[in-house]
Amino acid sequence: MILFYGYGDDSALTLAVGAAQRRGAAYLLLDQKDLRGWSVEVGGDGRLGQVRTPWARVAASDLRACYARPLAPVAVDDPDLARRGQEVSEHVTAWLDATDAVVVNRPRDMHSNSSKPYQAQLIGEAGLAVPTSLVTNDPQEVRDFVAEVGEAVFKSTSGVRSIVRRVDEARLAALERVRALPTQFQALVPGTDVRVHVVGQAVLATEIRSEATDYRYAGRDGLDAELTACSLPDEVAERCVRLAARLGLAFVGIDLRRTPEGEFVCFEANPMPGYSYYEANTGQPISEALVDHLVRSTGGVS
């Protein structure tokens, strides 16, 4: 049986559940937003014993694979329900790290992008190029960096999503703000964005054409983003699989840019990729590949 864990209305989780249904795989959806009648039981050894639902009891040993998108427990007014949500979150998260089941992905392996400079080192070790970068809270260092590399962009150094913006004249005039918060600056890499989803050994790539600096927010700038499925050179695909293994992730979203010269530069890797945007716009079977990986990795849980 496959366990799906997270917010029940999360589009990435919903697509995966749909793929499991089409495949006829047995599954259990543990919805963090709807825990009424749910509980988890922990044995004397501290290990998860079973999950109790409003309609059944499922032994943890029957959960042989899991796709987890653990998010913060939902804030509710009912103190009992709030406590249950916190307990379920704590116990399931601990189980995800300790179980022998196949887990995509274990919480302990999801932290590499909490520090983008650290993750950049791991990306380089996998054989992918990274942009020339600077992390600083010194305005003069930023000015010197921009003078050296020419056009530059900036973003957060943490795993918190931020909008990538160009360092234009207005930003240069406001550089005193960086004294309060170290910020990552990178040389602008010209070219076309390519989002790669690695699922086990499967590689699904999407080309994104947009005039926006950050295509994810193209609409905010009055621009469009056109997504199409594409293929990667074999050596680039192999490096993406290598990076996923280096990060300990069975499922990862990797952000690349293909330069006009045909080289590939990697910006970062997302350990909990929200892939639904790419699947919806290209028809790529990312959710099918995910469920296929869960089934095959356990010798066939369906």
CSV table of C-alpha atoms in Angstrom, one decimal:
chain,number,residue,atom,x,y,z
A,1,MET,CA,0.0,0.0,0.0
A,2,ILE,CA,1.2,3.5,-0.8
A,3,LEU,CA,0.7,6.3,1.7
A,4,PHE,CA,0.1,9.8,0.4
A,5,TYR,CA,0.8,12.4,3.1
A,6,GLY,CA,0.2,16.2,3.0
A,7,TYR,CA,-2.5,18.6,2.2
A,8,GLY,CA,-5.3,16.8,0.4
A,9,ASP,CA,-6.0,19.7,-1.9
A,10,ASP,CA,-2.3,20.1,-2.9
A,11,SER,CA,-2.3,19.7,-6.7
A,12,ALA,CA,1.0,17.7,-6.6
A,13,LEU,CA,-0.5,15.2,-4.2
A,14,THR,CA,-3.8,15.1,-6.0
A,15,LEU,CA,-2.1,14.3,-9.3
A,16,ALA,CA,-0.2,11.5,-7.7
A,17,VAL,CA,-3.3,10.0,-6.1
A,18,GLY,CA,-5.0,10.1,-9.4
A,19,ALA,CA,-2.1,8.2,-11.0
A,20,ALA,CA,-2.3,5.6,-8.3
A,21,GLN,CA,-6.1,5.2,-8.9
A,22,ARG,CA,-5.5,4.8,-12.6
A,23,ARG,CA,-2.9,2.1,-11.9
A,24,GLY,CA,-5.1,0.3,-9.5
A,25,ALA,CA,-2.6,0.6,-6.7
A,26,ALA,CA,-3.8,0.3,-3.1
A,27,TYR,CA,-3.3,3.6,-1.3
A,28,LEU,CA,-4.1,5.6,1.8
A,29,LEU,CA,-4.4,9.4,1.8
A,30,LEU,CA,-3.5,11.0,5.1
A,31,ASP,CA,-4.8,14.6,4.7
A,32,GLN,CA,-3.2,17.1,7.1
A,33,LYS,CA,-6.2,19.4,6.5
A,34,ASP,CA,-8.8,16.8,7.5
A,35,LEU,CA,-7.8,14.7,10.5
A,36,ARG,CA,-11.1,14.3,12.2
A,37,GLY,CA,-11.4,10.6,13.2
A,38,TRP,CA,-7.7,10.0,12.4
A,39,SER,CA,-5.0,9.0,14.9
A,40,VAL,CA,-1.6,7.3,14.8
A,41,GLU,CA,-0.5,4.7,17.4
A,42,VAL,CA,3.1,4.4,18.5
A,43,GLY,CA,4.5,1.2,20.0
A,44,GLY,CA,6.6,0.9,23.1
A,45,ASP,CA,9.8,1.1,21.0
A,46,GLY,CA,8.7,4.5,19.7
A,47,ARG,CA,7.9,3.2,16.2
A,48,LEU,CA,4.7,3.9,14.4
A,49,GLY,CA,2.4,0.9,14.9
A,50,GLN,CA,-0.7,1.7,12.9
A,51,VAL,CA,-2.8,4.5,11.4
A,52,ARG,CA,-6.5,4.6,12.5
A,53,THR,CA,-8.9,6.2,10.0
A,54,PRO,CA,-12.6,6.8,10.4
A,55,TRP,CA,-13.2,3.5,8.4
A,56,ALA,CA,-10.2,1.3,9.0
A,57,ARG,CA,-7.0,0.5,10.8
A,58,VAL,CA,-3.9,0.2,8.7
A,59,ALA,CA,-0.7,-1.4,10.1
A,60,ALA,CA,2.4,0.7,9.4
A,61,SER,CA,4.1,-2.5,8.1
A,62,ASP,CA,1.5,-2.5,5.3
A,63,LEU,CA,2.6,0.9,4.2
A,64,ARG,CA,5.4,-0.1,1.8
A,65,ALA,CA,5.8,3.2,0.0
A,66,CYS,CA,5.1,6.8,0.6
A,67,TYR,CA,4.9,10.1,-1.3
A,68,ALA,CA,5.2,12.8,1.3
A,69,ARG,CA,4.7,16.5,1.0
A,70,PRO,CA,4.7,17.4,4.7
A,71,LEU,CA,3.6,20.9,5.5
A,72,ALA,CA,2.9,22.8,8.7
A,73,PRO,CA,-0.1,21.5,10.7
A,74,VAL,CA,-3.2,23.5,9.8
A,75,ALA,CA,-4.2,26.2,12.2
A,76,VAL,CA,-7.6,25.4,13.7
A,77,ASP,CA,-9.7,26.8,16.5
A,78,ASP,CA,-10.5,23.4,18.0
A,79,PRO,CA,-7.7,22.7,20.6
A,80,ASP,CA,-8.2,19.0,20.4
A,81,LEU,CA,-8.0,18.9,16.7
A,82,ALA,CA,-5.0,21.2,16.8
A,83,ARG,CA,-3.2,18.9,19.2
A,84,ARG,CA,-4.1,15.9,17.0
A,85,GLY,CA,-2.7,17.6,14.0
A,86,GLN,CA,0.6,18.4,15.8
A,87,GLU,CA,0.9,14.8,17.1
A,88,VAL,CA,0.2,13.3,13.7
A,89,SER,CA,2.7,15.6,12.1
A,90,GLU,CA,5.4,14.7,14.6
A,91,HIS,CA,4.8,10.9,14.5
A,92,VAL,CA,4.5,10.6,10.7
A,93,THR,CA,7.5,12.8,10.1
A,94,ALA,CA,9.6,10.6,12.5
A,95,TRP,CA,8.3,7.5,10.8
A,96,LEU,CA,9.2,8.8,7.3
A,97,ASP,CA,12.8,9.1,8.4
A,98,ALA,CA,12.9,5.7,10.2
A,99,THR,CA,10.7,3.4,8.2
A,100,ASP,CA,12.1,0.7,5.9
A,101,ALA,CA,9.4,1.7,3.4
A,102,VAL,CA,10.3,3.5,0.2
A,103,VAL,CA,9.8,7.2,1.0
A,104,VAL,CA,9.7,10.1,-1.6
A,105,ASN,CA,11.4,12.0,0.0
A,106,ARG,CA,12.5,11.6,3.5
A,107,PRO,CA,12.4,14.8,5.6
A,108,ARG,CA,16.0,14.5,6.6
A,109,ASP,CA,17.0,14.7,3.0
A,110,MET,CA,15.0,17.8,2.2
A,111,HIS,CA,17.3,20.4,3.8
A,112,SER,CA,20.0,21.0,1.2
A,113,ASN,CA,18.3,24.0,-0.3
A,114,SER,CA,18.0,25.6,3.1
A,115,SER,CA,21.3,27.1,2.2
A,116,LYS,CA,21.7,27.9,-1.5
A,117,PRO,CA,25.5,28.4,-1.3
A,118,TYR,CA,25.8,24.9,0.4
A,119,GLN,CA,23.6,23.3,-2.2
A,120,ALA,CA,25.6,25.0,-5.0
A,121,GLN,CA,28.7,23.0,-3.8
A,122,LEU,CA,26.7,19.8,-4.1
A,123,ILE,CA,25.5,20.7,-7.6
A,124,GLY,CA,29.1,21.3,-8.6
A,125,GLU,CA,30.2,18.0,-7.2
A,126,ALA,CA,27.6,16.3,-9.5
A,127,GLY,CA,29.3,17.9,-12.5
A,128,LEU,CA,26.8,20.7,-13.3
A,129,ALA,CA,28.0,24.3,-13.7
A,130,VAL,CA,26.7,27.0,-11.4
A,131,PRO,CA,26.6,30.7,-11.9
A,132,THR,CA,29.3,33.0,-10.5
A,133,SER,CA,27.9,34.0,-7.1
A,134,LEU,CA,28.3,36.3,-4.2
A,135,VAL,CA,26.7,36.2,-0.8
A,136,THR,CA,27.1,39.4,1.2
A,137,ASN,CA,25.6,42.2,3.3
A,138,ASP,CA,28.2,44.7,2.2
A,139,PRO,CA,26.9,47.2,-0.4
A,140,GLN,CA,30.4,47.9,-1.8
A,141,GLU,CA,31.1,44.2,-2.4
A,142,VAL,CA,27.9,44.1,-4.5
A,143,ARG,CA,28.9,47.1,-6.5
A,144,ASP,CA,32.3,45.5,-7.2
A,145,PHE,CA,30.7,42.2,-8.1
A,146,VAL,CA,28.3,43.9,-10.6
A,147,ALA,CA,31.2,45.8,-12.1
A,148,GLU,CA,33.0,42.5,-12.6
A,149,VAL,CA,30.3,40.3,-14.0
A,150,GLY,CA,28.1,42.9,-15.8
A,151,GLU,CA,24.4,42.1,-15.5
A,152,ALA,CA,23.4,40.4,-12.2
A,153,VAL,CA,20.4,39.1,-10.4
A,154,PHE,CA,19.6,38.6,-6.7
A,155,LYS,CA,17.7,36.1,-4.6
A,156,SER,CA,17.3,34.7,-1.1
A,157,THR,CA,20.0,32.5,0.3
A,158,SER,CA,17.5,30.3,2.1
A,159,GLY,CA,15.0,27.7,0.9
A,160,VAL,CA,12.2,30.2,1.3
A,161,ARG,CA,10.8,31.0,-2.2
A,162,SER,CA,11.8,34.4,-3.4
A,163,ILE,CA,11.4,36.2,-6.7
A,164,VAL,CA,14.6,36.5,-8.8
A,165,ARG,CA,15.1,40.1,-9.8
A,166,ARG,CA,17.7,41.9,-11.8
A,167,VAL,CA,20.1,44.3,-10.2
A,168,ASP,CA,19.1,47.5,-12.0
A,169,GLU,CA,20.0,51.1,-11.2
A,170,ALA,CA,17.1,51.3,-8.7
A,171,ARG,CA,18.4,48.3,-6.8
A,172,LEU,CA,21.9,49.6,-6.8
A,173,ALA,CA,20.7,52.8,-5.3
A,174,ALA,CA,19.0,50.9,-2.5
A,175,LEU,CA,21.9,48.6,-1.6
A,176,GLU,CA,22.1,49.8,2.0
A,177,ARG,CA,19.2,47.4,2.6
A,178,VAL,CA,21.5,44.4,2.3
A,179,ARG,CA,23.2,45.3,5.5
A,180,ALA,CA,20.3,43.9,7.4
A,181,LEU,CA,20.1,40.6,5.5
A,182,PRO,CA,22.9,38.7,3.6
A,183,THR,CA,21.7,38.3,0.0
A,184,GLN,CA,22.8,36.1,-2.9
A,185,PHE,CA,23.9,37.8,-6.1
A,186,GLN,CA,24.6,35.9,-9.3
A,187,ALA,CA,25.9,36.8,-12.7
A,188,LEU,CA,23.0,36.9,-15.1
A,189,VAL,CA,23.1,33.8,-17.3
A,190,PRO,CA,21.5,34.4,-20.7
A,191,GLY,CA,19.6,31.6,-22.4
A,192,THR,CA,16.5,29.4,-22.0
A,193,ASP,CA,15.2,28.0,-18.8
A,194,VAL,CA,14.9,24.2,-18.5
A,195,ARG,CA,13.1,22.5,-15.6
A,196,VAL,CA,14.1,18.9,-15.0
A,197,HIS,CA,12.2,16.4,-12.9
A,198,VAL,CA,14.2,13.4,-11.9
A,199,VAL,CA,12.1,10.5,-10.6
A,200,GLY,CA,14.4,7.6,-9.7
A,201,GLN,CA,16.2,7.0,-13.0
A,202,ALA,CA,13.6,8.8,-15.1
A,203,VAL,CA,14.3,12.3,-16.4
A,204,LEU,CA,11.5,14.6,-17.7
A,205,ALA,CA,12.6,18.0,-18.9
A,206,THR,CA,10.6,21.1,-19.7
A,207,GLU,CA,11.7,24.0,-21.7
A,208,ILE,CA,10.3,27.4,-20.7
A,209,ARG,CA,10.4,30.4,-23.0
A,210,SER,CA,9.7,33.7,-21.4
A,211,GLU,CA,11.0,37.3,-21.4
A,212,ALA,CA,10.6,37.4,-17.6
A,213,THR,CA,13.7,37.2,-15.3
A,214,ASP,CA,11.8,34.7,-13.2
A,215,TYR,CA,9.3,32.9,-15.4
A,216,ARG,CA,7.3,31.6,-12.4
A,217,TYR,CA,6.1,35.2,-11.9
A,218,ALA,CA,5.9,36.2,-15.5
A,219,GLY,CA,2.2,37.2,-15.2
A,220,ARG,CA,3.1,39.8,-12.5
A,221,ASP,CA,5.3,41.5,-15.0
A,222,GLY,CA,2.6,41.4,-17.8
A,223,LEU,CA,4.6,38.6,-19.6
A,224,ASP,CA,3.9,35.1,-20.7
A,225,ALA,CA,5.7,31.8,-20.2
A,226,GLU,CA,5.5,29.0,-22.8
A,227,LEU,CA,6.3,25.5,-21.6
A,228,THR,CA,7.1,22.5,-23.8
A,229,ALA,CA,8.5,19.1,-23.2
A,230,CYS,CA,12.1,18.7,-24.3
A,231,SER,CA,15.0,16.3,-24.2
A,232,LEU,CA,18.5,16.7,-22.6
A,233,PRO,CA,21.9,15.7,-23.9
A,234,ASP,CA,22.7,12.3,-22.4
A,235,GLU,CA,25.5,13.7,-20.3
A,236,VAL,CA,23.4,16.4,-18.8
A,237,ALA,CA,20.6,14.0,-18.0
A,238,GLU,CA,23.2,11.7,-16.3
A,239,ARG,CA,24.5,14.6,-14.2
A,240,CYS,CA,20.9,15.4,-13.1
A,241,VAL,CA,20.4,11.8,-12.0
A,242,ARG,CA,23.8,12.0,-10.2
A,243,LEU,CA,22.8,15.2,-8.5
A,244,ALA,CA,19.5,13.6,-7.2
A,245,ALA,CA,21.5,10.7,-5.8
A,246,ARG,CA,24.1,13.1,-4.2
A,247,LEU,CA,21.2,14.9,-2.5
A,248,GLY,CA,19.6,11.6,-1.4
A,249,LEU,CA,16.4,12.4,-3.3
A,250,ALA,CA,14.3,10.0,-5.3
A,251,PHE,CA,12.3,12.9,-6.7
A,252,VAL,CA,13.7,16.4,-7.3
A,253,GLY,CA,13.1,19.4,-9.5
A,254,ILE,CA,16.3,20.9,-11.0
A,255,ASP,CA,16.4,24.4,-12.5
A,256,LEU,CA,18.8,24.7,-15.4
A,257,ARG,CA,19.4,27.3,-18.1
A,258,ARG,CA,20.7,26.5,-21.5
A,259,THR,CA,23.0,29.2,-22.8
A,260,PRO,CA,23.1,30.3,-26.5
A,261,GLU,CA,26.3,28.3,-26.8
A,262,GLY,CA,24.4,25.1,-25.7
A,263,GLU,CA,26.0,24.9,-22.2
A,264,PHE,CA,23.8,24.1,-19.2
A,265,VAL,CA,24.0,26.0,-15.9
A,266,CYS,CA,22.2,24.8,-12.8
A,267,PHE,CA,20.6,27.3,-10.4
A,268,GLU,CA,19.2,25.0,-7.7
A,269,ALA,CA,17.4,21.8,-6.9
A,270,ASN,CA,14.0,21.7,-5.2
A,271,PRO,CA,13.6,18.7,-2.8
A,272,MET,CA,9.8,18.9,-2.8
A,273,PRO,CA,9.0,20.0,-6.3
A,274,GLY,CA,5.6,21.4,-7.1
A,275,TYR,CA,5.5,19.6,-10.5
A,276,SER,CA,1.8,20.1,-11.3
A,277,TYR,CA,2.5,23.4,-13.2
A,278,TYR,CA,4.8,21.6,-15.6
A,279,GLU,CA,2.6,18.5,-16.0
A,280,ALA,CA,-0.5,20.6,-16.6
A,281,ASN,CA,1.2,22.7,-19.3
A,282,THR,CA,3.1,20.0,-21.1
A,283,GLY,CA,1.2,16.8,-20.5
A,284,GLN,CA,4.4,15.1,-19.3
A,285,PRO,CA,3.5,12.1,-17.1
A,286,ILE,CA,5.4,13.2,-14.1
A,287,SER,CA,2.8,11.9,-11.6
A,288,GLU,CA,2.7,8.6,-13.5
A,289,ALA,CA,6.5,8.3,-13.3
A,290,LEU,CA,6.3,9.0,-9.5
A,291,VAL,CA,3.8,6.3,-8.8
A,292,ASP,CA,5.6,3.9,-11.1
A,293,HIS,CA,8.8,4.5,-9.1
A,294,LEU,CA,6.9,3.8,-5.8
A,295,VAL,CA,5.5,0.6,-7.2
A,296,ARG,CA,8.7,-0.7,-8.8
A,297,SER,CA,10.9,0.2,-5.8
A,298,THR,CA,8.8,-2.1,-3.6
A,299,GLY,CA,8.6,-5.0,-6.0
A,300,GLY,CA,5.0,-4.0,-6.9
A,301,VAL,CA,2.7,-2.7,-4.2
A,302,SER,CA,-0.3,-2.6,-6.4
